[in-house]
mmCIF file of C-alpha atoms in Angstrom:
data_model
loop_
_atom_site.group_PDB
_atom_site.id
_atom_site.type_symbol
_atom_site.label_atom_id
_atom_site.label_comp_id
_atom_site.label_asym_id
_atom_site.label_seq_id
_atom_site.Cartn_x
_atom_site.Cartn_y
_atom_site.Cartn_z
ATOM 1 C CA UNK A 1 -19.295 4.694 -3.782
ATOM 2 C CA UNK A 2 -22.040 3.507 -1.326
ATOM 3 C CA UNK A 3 -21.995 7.322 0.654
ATOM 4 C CA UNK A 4 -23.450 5.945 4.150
ATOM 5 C CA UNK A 5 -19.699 4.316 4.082
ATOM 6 C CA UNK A 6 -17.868 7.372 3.033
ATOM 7 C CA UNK A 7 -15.479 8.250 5.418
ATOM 8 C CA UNK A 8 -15.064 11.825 6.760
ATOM 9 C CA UNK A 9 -11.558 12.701 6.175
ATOM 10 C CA UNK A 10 -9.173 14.667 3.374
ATOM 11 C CA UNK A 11 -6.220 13.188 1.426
ATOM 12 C CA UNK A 12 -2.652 14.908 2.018
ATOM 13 C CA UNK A 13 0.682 14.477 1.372
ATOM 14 C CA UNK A 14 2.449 12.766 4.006
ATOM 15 C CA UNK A 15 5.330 14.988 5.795
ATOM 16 C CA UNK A 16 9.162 13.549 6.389
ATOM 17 C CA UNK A 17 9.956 11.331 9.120
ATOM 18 C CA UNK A 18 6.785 10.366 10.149
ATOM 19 C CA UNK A 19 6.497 6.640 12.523
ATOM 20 C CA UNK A 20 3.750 4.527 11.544
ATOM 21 C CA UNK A 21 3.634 0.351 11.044
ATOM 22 C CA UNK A 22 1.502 -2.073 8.696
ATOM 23 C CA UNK A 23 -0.408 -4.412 10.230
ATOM 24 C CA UNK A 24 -2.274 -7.730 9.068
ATOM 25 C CA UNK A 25 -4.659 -7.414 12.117
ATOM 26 C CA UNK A 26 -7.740 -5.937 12.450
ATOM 27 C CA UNK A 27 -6.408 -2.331 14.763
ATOM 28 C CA UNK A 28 -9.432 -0.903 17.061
ATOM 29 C CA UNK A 29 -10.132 2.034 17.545
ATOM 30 C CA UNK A 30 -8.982 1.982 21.338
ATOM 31 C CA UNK A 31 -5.428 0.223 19.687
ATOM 32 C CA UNK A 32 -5.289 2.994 17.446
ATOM 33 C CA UNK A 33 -5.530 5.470 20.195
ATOM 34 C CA UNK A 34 -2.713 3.823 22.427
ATOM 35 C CA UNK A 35 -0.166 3.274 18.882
ATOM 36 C CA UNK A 36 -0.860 7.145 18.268
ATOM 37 C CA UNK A 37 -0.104 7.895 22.163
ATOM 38 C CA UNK A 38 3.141 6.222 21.435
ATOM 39 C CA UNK A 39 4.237 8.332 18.867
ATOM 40 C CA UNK A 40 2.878 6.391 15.726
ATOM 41 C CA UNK A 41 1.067 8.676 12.533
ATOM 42 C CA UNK A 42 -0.088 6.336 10.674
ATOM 43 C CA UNK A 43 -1.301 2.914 10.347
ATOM 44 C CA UNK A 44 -1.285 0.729 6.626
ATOM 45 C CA UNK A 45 -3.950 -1.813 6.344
ATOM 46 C CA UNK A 46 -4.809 -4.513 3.904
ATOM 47 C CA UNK A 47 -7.302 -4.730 0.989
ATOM 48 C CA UNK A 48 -8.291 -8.136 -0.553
ATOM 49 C CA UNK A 49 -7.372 -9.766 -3.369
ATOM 50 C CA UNK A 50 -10.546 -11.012 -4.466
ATOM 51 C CA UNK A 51 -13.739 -9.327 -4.895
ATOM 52 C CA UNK A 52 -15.232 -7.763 -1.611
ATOM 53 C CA UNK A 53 -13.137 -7.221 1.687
ATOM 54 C CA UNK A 54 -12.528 -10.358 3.417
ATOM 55 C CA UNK A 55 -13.093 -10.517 7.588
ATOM 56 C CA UNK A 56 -10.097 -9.786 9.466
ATOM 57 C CA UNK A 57 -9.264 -6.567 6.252
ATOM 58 C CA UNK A 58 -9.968 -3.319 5.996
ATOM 59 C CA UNK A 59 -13.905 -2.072 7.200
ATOM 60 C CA UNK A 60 -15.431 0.747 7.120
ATOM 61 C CA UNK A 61 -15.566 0.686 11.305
ATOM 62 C CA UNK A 62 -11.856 -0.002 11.011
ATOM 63 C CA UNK A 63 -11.004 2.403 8.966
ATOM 64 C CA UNK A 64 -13.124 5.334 10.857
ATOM 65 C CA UNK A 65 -11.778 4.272 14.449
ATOM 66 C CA UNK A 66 -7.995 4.575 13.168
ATOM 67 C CA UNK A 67 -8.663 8.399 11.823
ATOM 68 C CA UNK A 68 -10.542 8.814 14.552
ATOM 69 C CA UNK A 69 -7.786 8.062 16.740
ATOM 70 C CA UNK A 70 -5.457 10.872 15.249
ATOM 71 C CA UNK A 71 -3.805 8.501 12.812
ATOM 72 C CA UNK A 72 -3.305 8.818 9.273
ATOM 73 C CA UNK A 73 -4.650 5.598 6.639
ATOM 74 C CA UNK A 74 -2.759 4.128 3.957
ATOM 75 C CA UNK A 75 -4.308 1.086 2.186
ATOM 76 C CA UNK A 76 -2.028 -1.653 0.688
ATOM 77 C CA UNK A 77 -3.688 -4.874 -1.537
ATOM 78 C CA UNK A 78 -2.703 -8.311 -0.370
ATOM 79 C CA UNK A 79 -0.104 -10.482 -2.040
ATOM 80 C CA UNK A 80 -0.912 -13.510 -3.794
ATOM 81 C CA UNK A 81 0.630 -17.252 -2.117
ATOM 82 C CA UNK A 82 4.548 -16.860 -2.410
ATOM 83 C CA UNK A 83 5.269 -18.189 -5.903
ATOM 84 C CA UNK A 84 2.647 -16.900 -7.811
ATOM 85 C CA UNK A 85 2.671 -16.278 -11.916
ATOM 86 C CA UNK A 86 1.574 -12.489 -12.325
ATOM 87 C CA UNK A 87 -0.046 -11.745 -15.787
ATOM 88 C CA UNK A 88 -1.780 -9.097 -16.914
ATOM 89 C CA UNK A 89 -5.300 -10.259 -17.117
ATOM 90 C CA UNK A 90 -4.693 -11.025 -13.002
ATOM 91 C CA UNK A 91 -2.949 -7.305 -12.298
ATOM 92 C CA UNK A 92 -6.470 -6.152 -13.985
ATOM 93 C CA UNK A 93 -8.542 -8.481 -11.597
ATOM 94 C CA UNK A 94 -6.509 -7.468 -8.679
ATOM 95 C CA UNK A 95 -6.345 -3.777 -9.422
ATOM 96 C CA UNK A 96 -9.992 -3.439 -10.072
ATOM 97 C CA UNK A 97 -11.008 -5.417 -6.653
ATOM 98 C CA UNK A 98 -8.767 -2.953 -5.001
ATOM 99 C CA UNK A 99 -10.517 0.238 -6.194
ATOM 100 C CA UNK A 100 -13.390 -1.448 -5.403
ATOM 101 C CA UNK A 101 -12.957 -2.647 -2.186
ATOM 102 C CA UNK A 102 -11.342 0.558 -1.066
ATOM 103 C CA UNK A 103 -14.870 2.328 -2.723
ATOM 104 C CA UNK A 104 -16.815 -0.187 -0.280
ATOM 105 C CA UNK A 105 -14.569 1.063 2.911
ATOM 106 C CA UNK A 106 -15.677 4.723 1.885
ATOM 107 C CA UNK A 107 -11.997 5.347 1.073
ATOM 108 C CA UNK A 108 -11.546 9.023 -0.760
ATOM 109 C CA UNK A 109 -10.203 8.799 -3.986
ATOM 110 C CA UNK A 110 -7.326 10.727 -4.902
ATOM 111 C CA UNK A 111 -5.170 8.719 -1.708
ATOM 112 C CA UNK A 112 -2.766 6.297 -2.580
ATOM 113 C CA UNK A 113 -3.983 1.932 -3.087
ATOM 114 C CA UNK A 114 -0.692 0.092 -3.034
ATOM 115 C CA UNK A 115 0.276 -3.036 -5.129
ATOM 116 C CA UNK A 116 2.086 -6.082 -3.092
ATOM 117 C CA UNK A 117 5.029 -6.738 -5.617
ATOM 118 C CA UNK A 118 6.486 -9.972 -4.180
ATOM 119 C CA UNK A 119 6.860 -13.592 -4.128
ATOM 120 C CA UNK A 120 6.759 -14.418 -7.846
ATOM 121 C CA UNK A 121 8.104 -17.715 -8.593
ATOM 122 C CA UNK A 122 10.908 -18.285 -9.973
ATOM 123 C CA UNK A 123 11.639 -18.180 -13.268
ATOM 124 C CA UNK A 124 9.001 -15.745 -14.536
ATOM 125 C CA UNK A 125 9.767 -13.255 -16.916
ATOM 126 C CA UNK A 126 10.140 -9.288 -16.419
ATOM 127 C CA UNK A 127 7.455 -8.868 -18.973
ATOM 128 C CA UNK A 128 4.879 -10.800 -17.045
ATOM 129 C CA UNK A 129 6.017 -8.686 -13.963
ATOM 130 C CA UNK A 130 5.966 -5.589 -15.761
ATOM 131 C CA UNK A 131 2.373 -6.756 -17.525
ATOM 132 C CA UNK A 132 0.921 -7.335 -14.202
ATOM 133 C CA UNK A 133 2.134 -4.075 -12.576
ATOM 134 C CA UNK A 134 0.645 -1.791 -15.653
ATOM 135 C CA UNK A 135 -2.235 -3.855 -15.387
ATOM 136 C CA UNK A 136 -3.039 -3.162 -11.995
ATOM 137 C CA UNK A 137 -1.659 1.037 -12.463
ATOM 138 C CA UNK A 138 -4.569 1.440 -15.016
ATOM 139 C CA UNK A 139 -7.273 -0.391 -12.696
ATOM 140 C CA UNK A 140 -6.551 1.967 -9.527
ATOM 141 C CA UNK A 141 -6.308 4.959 -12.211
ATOM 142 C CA UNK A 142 -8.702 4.894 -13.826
ATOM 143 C CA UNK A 143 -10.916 4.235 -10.463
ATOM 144 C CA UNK A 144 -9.275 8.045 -8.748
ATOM 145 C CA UNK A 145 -7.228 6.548 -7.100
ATOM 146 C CA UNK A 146 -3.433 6.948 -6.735
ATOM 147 C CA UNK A 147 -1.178 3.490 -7.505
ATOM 148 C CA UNK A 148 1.682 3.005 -5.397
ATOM 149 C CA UNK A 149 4.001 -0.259 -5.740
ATOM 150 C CA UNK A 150 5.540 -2.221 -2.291
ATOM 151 C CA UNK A 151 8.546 -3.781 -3.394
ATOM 152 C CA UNK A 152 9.143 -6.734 -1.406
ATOM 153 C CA UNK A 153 11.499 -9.976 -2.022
ATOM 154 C CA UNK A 154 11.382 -11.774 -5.354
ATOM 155 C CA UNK A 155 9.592 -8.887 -7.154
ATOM 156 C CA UNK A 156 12.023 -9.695 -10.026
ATOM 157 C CA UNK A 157 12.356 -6.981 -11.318
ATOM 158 C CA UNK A 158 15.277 -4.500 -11.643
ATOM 159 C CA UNK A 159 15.799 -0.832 -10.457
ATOM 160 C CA UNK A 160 15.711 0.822 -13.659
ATOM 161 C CA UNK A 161 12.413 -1.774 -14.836
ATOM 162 C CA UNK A 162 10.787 -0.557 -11.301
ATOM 163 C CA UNK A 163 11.432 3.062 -12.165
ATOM 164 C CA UNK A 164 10.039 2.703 -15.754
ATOM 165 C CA UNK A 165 6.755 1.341 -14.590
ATOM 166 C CA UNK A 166 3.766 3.968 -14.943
ATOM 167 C CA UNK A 167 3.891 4.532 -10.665
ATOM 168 C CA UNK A 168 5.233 7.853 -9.209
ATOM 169 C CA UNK A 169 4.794 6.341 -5.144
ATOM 170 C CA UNK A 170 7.190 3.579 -4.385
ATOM 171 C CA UNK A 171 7.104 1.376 -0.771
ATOM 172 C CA UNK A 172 10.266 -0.083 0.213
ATOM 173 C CA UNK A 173 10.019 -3.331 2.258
ATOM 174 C CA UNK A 174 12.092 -4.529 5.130
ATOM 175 C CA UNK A 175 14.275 -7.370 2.597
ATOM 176 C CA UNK A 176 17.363 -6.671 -0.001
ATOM 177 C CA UNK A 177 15.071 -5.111 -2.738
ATOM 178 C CA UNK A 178 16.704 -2.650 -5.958
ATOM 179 C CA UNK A 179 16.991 0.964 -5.323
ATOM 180 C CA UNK A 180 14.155 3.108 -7.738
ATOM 181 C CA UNK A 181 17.243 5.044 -9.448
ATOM 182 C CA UNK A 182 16.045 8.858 -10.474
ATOM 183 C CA UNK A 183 13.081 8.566 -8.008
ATOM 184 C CA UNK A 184 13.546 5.928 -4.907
ATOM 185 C CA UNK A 185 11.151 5.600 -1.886
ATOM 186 C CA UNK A 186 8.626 7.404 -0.343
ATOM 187 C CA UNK A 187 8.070 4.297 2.678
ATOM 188 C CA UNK A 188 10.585 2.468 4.151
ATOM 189 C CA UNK A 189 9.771 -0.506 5.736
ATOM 190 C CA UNK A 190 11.701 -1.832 8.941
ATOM 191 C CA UNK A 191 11.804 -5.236 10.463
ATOM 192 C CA UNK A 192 8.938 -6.765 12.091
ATOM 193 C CA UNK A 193 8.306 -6.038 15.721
ATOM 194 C CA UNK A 194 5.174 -6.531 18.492
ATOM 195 C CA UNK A 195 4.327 -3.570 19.673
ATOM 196 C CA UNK A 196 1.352 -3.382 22.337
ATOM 197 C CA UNK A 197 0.347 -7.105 21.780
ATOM 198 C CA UNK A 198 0.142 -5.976 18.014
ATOM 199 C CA UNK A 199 2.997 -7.698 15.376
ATOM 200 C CA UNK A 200 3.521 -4.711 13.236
ATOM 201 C CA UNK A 201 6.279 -3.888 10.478
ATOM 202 C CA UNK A 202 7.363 -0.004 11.712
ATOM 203 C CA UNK A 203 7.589 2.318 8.369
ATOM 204 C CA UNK A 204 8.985 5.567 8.153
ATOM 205 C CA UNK A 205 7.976 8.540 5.317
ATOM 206 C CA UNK A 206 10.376 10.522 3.256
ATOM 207 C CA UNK A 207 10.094 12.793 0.313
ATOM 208 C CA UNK A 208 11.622 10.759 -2.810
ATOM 209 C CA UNK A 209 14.481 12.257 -4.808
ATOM 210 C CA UNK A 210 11.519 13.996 -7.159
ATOM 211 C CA UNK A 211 10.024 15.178 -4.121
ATOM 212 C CA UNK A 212 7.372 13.241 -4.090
ATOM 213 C CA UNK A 213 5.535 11.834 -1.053
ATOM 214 C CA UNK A 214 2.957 9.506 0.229
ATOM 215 C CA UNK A 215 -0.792 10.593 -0.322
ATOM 216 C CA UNK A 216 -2.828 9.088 2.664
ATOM 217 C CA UNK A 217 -6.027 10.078 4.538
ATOM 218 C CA UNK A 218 -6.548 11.785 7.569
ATOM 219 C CA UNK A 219 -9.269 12.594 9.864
#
């Protein structure tokens, strides 16, 4: 990690019935301020696919301005186009730009990354799914960071397959996905909303059924 872009801030578990959103626009610092004012704690923002963090994702000035502001950071990777083929070879490309990219921001390790599951075209098999998803666990792992999965529409796979998966932090989105059985969510994701000129998707935190919770950064 480059340390002129560490961040200063400390990794926690995220309490119960927290408000936050996840955004796919760049939040400022003075945004930040007004969304905390409002009663938000925490703000998700995106990671790239691909090697280095694209403009209009995640910064380093980003990412300081929204802990600055009082609000908690979670980091979630992009999602391939909508009928994408997931393989394993992939979930390692994807899962090792995301521990590097989040490295680049200055993000602490030990805090959750979390893996876009949706959109994967029709027909695929579990396996490749399943493939993918390890893939990308061991990436983030072995990097010190924490994997967590989003489970959007057409993730394929089913609630027990989801709960076997190596991942212990599970995102639930907005759509008709499986319940995790034994575990379930930590995030749940409502429908999408503009909120002080901002389109956001509101989420709200919960201990899962092992008691586990979100691991974020704060300032």
């Amino acid at each position: 990690m480059n340390n002129n872009q560490s961040l200063t801030g400390k990794v926690i578990a995220a309490t119960p019935e927290l408000s936050g959103f996840d955004a796919d626009t760049v939040i400022t610092s003075e945004t930040a301020a007004a969304f905390k004012n409002n009663g938000y704690a925490f703000c998700a923002r995106y990671l790239s696919l691909g090697a280095g963090q694209n403009p209009g994702d995640l910064s380093n000035a980003e990412a300081a301005g929204i802990l600055q502001s009082g609000l908690a950071l979670v980091a979630v990777q992009h999602v391939n186009a909508y009928g994408w083929q997931p393989t394993a070879a992939l979930g390692i490309t994807h899962g090792s730009n995301a521990a590097s990219n989040a490295q680049s921001i200055g993000l602490p390790q030990g805090m959750n990354l979390w893996c876009d599951l949706e959109g994967v075209a029709t027909g695929t098999a579990a396996q490749q799914v399943i493939d993918y998803c390890s893939a990308w666990y061991n990436a983030v792992y072995e990097a010190g960071y924490v994997p967590g999965l989003y489970v959007g529409p057409l993730a394929v796979l089913t609630g027990q397959q989801l709960y076997d998966l190596p991942f212990q932090h599970y995102w639930k989105s907005a759509s008709h996905v499986p319940d995790v059985p034994v575990r379930g969510y930590q995030l749940i994701q409502g429908l999408t909303a503009t909120v002080l000129g901002i389109g956001i998707d509101p989420d709200t935190t919960q201990d899962d059924a092992e008691g586990g919770a979100v691991l974020w950064v704060v300032g």
